[in-house]
mmCIF file of C-alpha atoms in Angstrom:
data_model
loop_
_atom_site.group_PDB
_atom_site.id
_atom_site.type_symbol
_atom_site.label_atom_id
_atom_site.label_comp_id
_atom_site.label_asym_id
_atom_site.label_seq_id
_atom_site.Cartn_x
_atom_site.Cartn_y
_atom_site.Cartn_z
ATOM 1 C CA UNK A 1 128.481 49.357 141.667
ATOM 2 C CA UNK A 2 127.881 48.849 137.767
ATOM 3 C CA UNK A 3 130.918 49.637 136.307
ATOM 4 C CA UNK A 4 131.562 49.587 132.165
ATOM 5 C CA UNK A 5 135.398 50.076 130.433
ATOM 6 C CA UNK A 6 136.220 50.581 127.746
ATOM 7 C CA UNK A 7 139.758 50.153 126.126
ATOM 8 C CA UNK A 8 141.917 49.566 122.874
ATOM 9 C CA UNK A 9 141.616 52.816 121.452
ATOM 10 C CA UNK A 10 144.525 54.049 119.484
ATOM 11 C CA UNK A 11 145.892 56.395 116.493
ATOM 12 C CA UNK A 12 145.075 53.982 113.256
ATOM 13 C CA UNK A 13 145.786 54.476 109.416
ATOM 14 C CA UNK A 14 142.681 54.398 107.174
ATOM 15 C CA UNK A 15 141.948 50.965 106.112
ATOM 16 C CA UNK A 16 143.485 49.144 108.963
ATOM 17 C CA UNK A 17 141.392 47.633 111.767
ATOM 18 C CA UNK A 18 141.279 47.515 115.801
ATOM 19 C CA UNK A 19 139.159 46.487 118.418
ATOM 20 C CA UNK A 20 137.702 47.735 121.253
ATOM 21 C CA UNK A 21 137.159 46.005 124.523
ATOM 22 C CA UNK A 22 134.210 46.696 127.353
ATOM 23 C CA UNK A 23 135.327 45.594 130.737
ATOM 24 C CA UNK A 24 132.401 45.305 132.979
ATOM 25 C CA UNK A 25 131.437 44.815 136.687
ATOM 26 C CA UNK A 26 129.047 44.930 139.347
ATOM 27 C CA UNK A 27 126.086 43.537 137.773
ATOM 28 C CA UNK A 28 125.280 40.153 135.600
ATOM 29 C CA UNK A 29 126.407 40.865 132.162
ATOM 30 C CA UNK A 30 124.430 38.116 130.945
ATOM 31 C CA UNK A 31 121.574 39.134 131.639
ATOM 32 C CA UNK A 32 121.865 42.698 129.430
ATOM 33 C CA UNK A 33 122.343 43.962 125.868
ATOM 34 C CA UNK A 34 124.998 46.103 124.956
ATOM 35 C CA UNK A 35 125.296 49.050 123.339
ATOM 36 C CA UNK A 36 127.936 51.206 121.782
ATOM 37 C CA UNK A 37 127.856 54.576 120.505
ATOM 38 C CA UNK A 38 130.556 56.930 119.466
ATOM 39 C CA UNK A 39 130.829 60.817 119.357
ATOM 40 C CA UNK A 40 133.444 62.660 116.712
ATOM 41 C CA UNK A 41 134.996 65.504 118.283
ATOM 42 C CA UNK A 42 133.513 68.649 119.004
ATOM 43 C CA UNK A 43 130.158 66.535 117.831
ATOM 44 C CA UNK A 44 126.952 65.086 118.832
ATOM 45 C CA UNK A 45 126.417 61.252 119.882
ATOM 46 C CA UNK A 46 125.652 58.833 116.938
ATOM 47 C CA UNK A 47 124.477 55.503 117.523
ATOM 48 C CA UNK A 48 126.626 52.862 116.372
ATOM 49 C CA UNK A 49 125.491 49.292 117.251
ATOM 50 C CA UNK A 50 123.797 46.865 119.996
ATOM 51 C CA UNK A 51 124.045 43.212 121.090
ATOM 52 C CA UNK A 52 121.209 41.778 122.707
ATOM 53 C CA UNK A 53 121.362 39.109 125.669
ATOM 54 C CA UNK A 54 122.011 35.928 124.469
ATOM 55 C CA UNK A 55 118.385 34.715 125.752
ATOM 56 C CA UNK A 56 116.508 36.177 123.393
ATOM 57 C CA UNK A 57 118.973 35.202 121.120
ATOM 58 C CA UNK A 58 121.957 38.181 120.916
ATOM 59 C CA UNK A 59 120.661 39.340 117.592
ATOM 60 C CA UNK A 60 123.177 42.454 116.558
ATOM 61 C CA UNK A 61 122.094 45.885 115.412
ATOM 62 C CA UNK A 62 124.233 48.537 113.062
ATOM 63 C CA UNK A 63 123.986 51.645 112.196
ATOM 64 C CA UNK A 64 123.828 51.953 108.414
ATOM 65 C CA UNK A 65 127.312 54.166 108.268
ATOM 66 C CA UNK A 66 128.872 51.592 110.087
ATOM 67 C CA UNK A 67 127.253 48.041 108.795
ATOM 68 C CA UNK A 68 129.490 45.533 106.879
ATOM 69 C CA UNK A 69 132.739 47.086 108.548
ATOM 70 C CA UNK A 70 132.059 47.214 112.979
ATOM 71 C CA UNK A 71 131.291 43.733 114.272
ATOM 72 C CA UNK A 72 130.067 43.573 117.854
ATOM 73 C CA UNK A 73 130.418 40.610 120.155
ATOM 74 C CA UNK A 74 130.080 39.504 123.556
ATOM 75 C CA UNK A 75 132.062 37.532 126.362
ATOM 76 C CA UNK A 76 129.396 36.626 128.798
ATOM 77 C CA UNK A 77 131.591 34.625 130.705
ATOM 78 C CA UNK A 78 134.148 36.985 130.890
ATOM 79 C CA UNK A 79 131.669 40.444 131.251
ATOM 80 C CA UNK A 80 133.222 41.892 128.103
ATOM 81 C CA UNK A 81 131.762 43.794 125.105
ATOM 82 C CA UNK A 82 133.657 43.955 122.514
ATOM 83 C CA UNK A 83 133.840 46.092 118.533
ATOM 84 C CA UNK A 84 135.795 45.005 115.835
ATOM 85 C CA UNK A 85 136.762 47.796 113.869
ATOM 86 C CA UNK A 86 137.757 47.219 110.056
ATOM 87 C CA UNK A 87 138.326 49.047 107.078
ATOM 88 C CA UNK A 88 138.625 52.431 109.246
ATOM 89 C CA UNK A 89 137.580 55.471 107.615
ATOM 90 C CA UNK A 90 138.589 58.979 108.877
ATOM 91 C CA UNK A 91 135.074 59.995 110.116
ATOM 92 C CA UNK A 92 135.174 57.176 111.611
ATOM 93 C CA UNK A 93 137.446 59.018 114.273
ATOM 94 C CA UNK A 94 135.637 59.647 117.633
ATOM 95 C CA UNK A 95 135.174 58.898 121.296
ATOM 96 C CA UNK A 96 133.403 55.368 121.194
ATOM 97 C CA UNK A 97 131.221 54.738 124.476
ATOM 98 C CA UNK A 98 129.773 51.090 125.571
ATOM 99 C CA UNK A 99 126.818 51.130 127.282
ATOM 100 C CA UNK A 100 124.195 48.599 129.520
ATOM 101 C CA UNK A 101 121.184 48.468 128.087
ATOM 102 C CA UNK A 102 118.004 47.753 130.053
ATOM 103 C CA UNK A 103 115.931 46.333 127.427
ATOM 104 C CA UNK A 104 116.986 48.890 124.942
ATOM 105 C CA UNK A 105 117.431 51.756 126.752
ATOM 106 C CA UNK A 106 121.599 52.591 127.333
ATOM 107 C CA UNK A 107 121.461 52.912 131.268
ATOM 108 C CA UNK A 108 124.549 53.069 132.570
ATOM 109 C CA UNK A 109 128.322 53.918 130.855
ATOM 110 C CA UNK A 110 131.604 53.873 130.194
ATOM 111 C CA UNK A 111 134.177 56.872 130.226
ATOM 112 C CA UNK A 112 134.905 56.033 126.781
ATOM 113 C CA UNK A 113 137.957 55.505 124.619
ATOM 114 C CA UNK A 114 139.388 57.437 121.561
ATOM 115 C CA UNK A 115 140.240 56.129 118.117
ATOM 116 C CA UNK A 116 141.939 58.444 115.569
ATOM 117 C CA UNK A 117 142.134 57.264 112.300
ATOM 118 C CA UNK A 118 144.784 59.879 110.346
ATOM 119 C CA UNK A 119 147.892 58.792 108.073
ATOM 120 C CA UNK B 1 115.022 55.932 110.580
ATOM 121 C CA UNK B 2 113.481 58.289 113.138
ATOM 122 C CA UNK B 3 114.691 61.542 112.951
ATOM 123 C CA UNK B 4 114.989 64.110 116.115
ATOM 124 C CA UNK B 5 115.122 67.668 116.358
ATOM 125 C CA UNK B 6 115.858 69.391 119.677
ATOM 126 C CA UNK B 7 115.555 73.296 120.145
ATOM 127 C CA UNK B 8 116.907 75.290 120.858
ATOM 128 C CA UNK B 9 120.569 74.529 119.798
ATOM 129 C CA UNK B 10 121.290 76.761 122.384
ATOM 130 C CA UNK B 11 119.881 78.440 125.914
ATOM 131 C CA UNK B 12 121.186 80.936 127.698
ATOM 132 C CA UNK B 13 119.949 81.086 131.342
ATOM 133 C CA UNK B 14 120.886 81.932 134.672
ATOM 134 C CA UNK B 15 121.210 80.054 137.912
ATOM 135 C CA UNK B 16 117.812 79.258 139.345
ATOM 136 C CA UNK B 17 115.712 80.107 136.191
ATOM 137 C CA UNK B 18 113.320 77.365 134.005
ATOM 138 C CA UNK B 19 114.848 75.809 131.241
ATOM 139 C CA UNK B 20 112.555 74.249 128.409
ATOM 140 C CA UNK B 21 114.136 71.578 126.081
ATOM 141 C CA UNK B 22 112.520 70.530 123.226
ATOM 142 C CA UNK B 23 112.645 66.840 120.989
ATOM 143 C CA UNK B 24 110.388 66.288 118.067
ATOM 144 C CA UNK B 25 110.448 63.412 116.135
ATOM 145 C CA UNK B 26 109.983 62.473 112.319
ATOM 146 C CA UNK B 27 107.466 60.345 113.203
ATOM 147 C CA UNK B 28 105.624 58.309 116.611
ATOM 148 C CA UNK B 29 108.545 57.634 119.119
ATOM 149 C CA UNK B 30 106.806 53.595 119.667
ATOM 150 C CA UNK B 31 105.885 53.074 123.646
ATOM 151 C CA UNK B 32 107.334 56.644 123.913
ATOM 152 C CA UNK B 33 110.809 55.061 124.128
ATOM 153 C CA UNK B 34 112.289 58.489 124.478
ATOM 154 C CA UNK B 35 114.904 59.408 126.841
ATOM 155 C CA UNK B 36 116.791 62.390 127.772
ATOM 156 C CA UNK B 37 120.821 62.882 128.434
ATOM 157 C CA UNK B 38 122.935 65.081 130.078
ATOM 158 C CA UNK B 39 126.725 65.377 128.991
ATOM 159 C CA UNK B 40 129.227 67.785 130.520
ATOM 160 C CA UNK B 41 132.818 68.446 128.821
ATOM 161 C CA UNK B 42 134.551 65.625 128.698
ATOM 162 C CA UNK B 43 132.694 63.080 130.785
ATOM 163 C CA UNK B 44 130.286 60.516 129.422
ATOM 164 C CA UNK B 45 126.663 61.171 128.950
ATOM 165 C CA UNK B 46 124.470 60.561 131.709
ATOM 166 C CA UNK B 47 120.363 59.402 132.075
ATOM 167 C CA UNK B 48 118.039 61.607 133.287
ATOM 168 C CA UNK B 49 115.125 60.209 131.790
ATOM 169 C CA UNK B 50 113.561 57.533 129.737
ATOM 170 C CA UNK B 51 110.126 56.296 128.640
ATOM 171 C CA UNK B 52 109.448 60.035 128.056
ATOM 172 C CA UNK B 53 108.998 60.484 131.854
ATOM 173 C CA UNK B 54 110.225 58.549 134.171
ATOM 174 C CA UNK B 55 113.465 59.500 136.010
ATOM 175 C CA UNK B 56 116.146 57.642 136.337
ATOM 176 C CA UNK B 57 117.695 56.560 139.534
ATOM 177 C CA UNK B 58 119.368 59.761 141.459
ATOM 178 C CA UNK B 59 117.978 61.828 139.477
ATOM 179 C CA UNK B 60 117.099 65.009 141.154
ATOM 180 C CA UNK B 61 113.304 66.008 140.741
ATOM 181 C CA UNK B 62 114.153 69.258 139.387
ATOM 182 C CA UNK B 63 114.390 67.338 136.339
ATOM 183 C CA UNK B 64 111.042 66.747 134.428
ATOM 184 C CA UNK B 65 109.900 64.871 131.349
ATOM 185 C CA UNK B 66 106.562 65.490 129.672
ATOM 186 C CA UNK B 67 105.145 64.367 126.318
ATOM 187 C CA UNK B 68 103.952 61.962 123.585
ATOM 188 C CA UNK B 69 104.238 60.614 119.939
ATOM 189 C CA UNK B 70 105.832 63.193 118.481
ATOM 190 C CA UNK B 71 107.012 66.058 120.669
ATOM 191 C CA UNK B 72 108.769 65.529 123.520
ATOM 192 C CA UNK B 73 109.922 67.751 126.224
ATOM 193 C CA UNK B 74 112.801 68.523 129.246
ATOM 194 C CA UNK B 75 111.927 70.932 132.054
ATOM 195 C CA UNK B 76 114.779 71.902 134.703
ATOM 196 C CA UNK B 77 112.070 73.295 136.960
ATOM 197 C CA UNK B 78 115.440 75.447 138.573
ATOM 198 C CA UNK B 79 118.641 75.591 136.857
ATOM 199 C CA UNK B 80 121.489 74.688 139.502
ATOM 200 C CA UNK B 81 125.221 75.597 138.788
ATOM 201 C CA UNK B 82 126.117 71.808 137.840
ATOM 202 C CA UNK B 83 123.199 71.598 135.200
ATOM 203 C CA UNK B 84 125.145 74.031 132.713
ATOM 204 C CA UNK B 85 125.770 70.982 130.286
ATOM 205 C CA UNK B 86 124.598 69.425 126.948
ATOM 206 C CA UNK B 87 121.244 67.843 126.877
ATOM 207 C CA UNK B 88 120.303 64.748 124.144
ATOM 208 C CA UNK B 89 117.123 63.137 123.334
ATOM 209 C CA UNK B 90 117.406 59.488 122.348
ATOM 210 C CA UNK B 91 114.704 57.759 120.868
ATOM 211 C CA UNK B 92 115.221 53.839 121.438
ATOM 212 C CA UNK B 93 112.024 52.346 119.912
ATOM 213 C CA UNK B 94 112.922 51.473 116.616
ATOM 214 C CA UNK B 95 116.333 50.640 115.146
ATOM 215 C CA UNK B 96 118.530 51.976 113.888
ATOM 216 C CA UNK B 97 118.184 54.050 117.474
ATOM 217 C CA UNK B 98 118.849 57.613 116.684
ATOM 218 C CA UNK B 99 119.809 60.843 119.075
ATOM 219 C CA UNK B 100 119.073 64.624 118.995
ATOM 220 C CA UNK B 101 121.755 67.120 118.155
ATOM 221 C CA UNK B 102 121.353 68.712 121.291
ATOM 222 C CA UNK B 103 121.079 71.530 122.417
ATOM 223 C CA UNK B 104 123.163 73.325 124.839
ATOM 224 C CA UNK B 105 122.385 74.676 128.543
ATOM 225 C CA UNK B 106 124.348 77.458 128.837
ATOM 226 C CA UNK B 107 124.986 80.587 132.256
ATOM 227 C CA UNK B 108 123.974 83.745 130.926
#
């Protein structure tokens, strides 16, 4: 069963940083990209970023709200996504979700984990 | 960027009716990289469909996507209890990938 987790979410003062972690299972992580995208409360789901597989090179992908401040990474060997957080704004408060991609489509997901940045 | 518009924001149906979702896009959604989700309360979203048409895997066949370029469309041939949810439209063609508002599913 594909299974995605994520984890590291946490209450954060503006400006600091954190990062996020995406535990997966059940399938070859190697051999997909990965996505994350985050949703503020009570809002829609914005895109924030993607990782290709490393054999076609991992190239990384950013939303424009979020470029210059998220960096994404990848642990093949280990199965884990990761997002580095920095320079946290408050809108940048939301439910961030990881996500398999399938070429580029995000196929399968994780519950999701909640970062509030408030001081 | 691509921009999406779904409508209605909102739908208020009953159990066992036809609901009609609608995504258009700014411009041509490339290899009609468009897929739909579904999101209930507090759960992460889910796919239904992708490349416009094609459902995913367990997806019941109840759920129908039709459409090309620009507009794009969801048909829930018969609204079941458990499809009372929030429904996205992703394009995934062209970065930076971008999703719908949504629009909501709601019991009448």
């Amino acid at each position: 069963e594909v299974q995605l987790v994520e984890s590291g979410g946490d209450l954060v003062q503006p400006g600091r940083s954190l990062r996020l972690s995406c535990r997966t299972s059940g399938f070859n992580f190697g051999d997909f990209g990965v996505g994350w995208v985050r949703q503020a409360p009570g809002k829609g789901l914005e895109w924030v970023g993607f990782i290709g597989k490393k054999a076609l090179g991992g190239t990384m992908y950013y939303a424009a709200s979020v470029k210059g401040r998220f960096t994404i990474s990848r642990d093949d060997s280990e199965g884990i996504g990761y997002l580095q957080l920095s320079s946290l704004k408050t809108e940048d408060t939301a439910v961030y979700y990881c996500a398999r991609s399938s070429g580029w489509l995000f196929a399968s997901w994780g519950q999701g984990t909640l970062v509030t940045v408030s001081s | 960027e691509i921009v999406l518009t779904q409508s209605p924001d909102t739908l208020s149906l009953s159990p066992g009716e036809r609901a009609t979702l609608s995504c258009r896009a700014s411009q041509s959604v490339g290899n009609n990289y468009l897929a739909w989700y579904q999101q209930k309360r507090g759960q992460a979203p889910r796919l239904l469909i992708y490349e416009a048409s094609t459902r995913a895997t367990g997806i019941a066949d109840r759920f129908s996507g039709s459409g090309s370029g620009t507009d794009f469309t969801l048909t829930i041939s018969r609204l079941e209890p458990e499809d009372f949810a929030v429904y996205y439209c992703h394009q995934y063609a062209s970065s930076p990938w971008t999703f719908g508002l949504g629009t909501k599913v709601e019991i009448k």
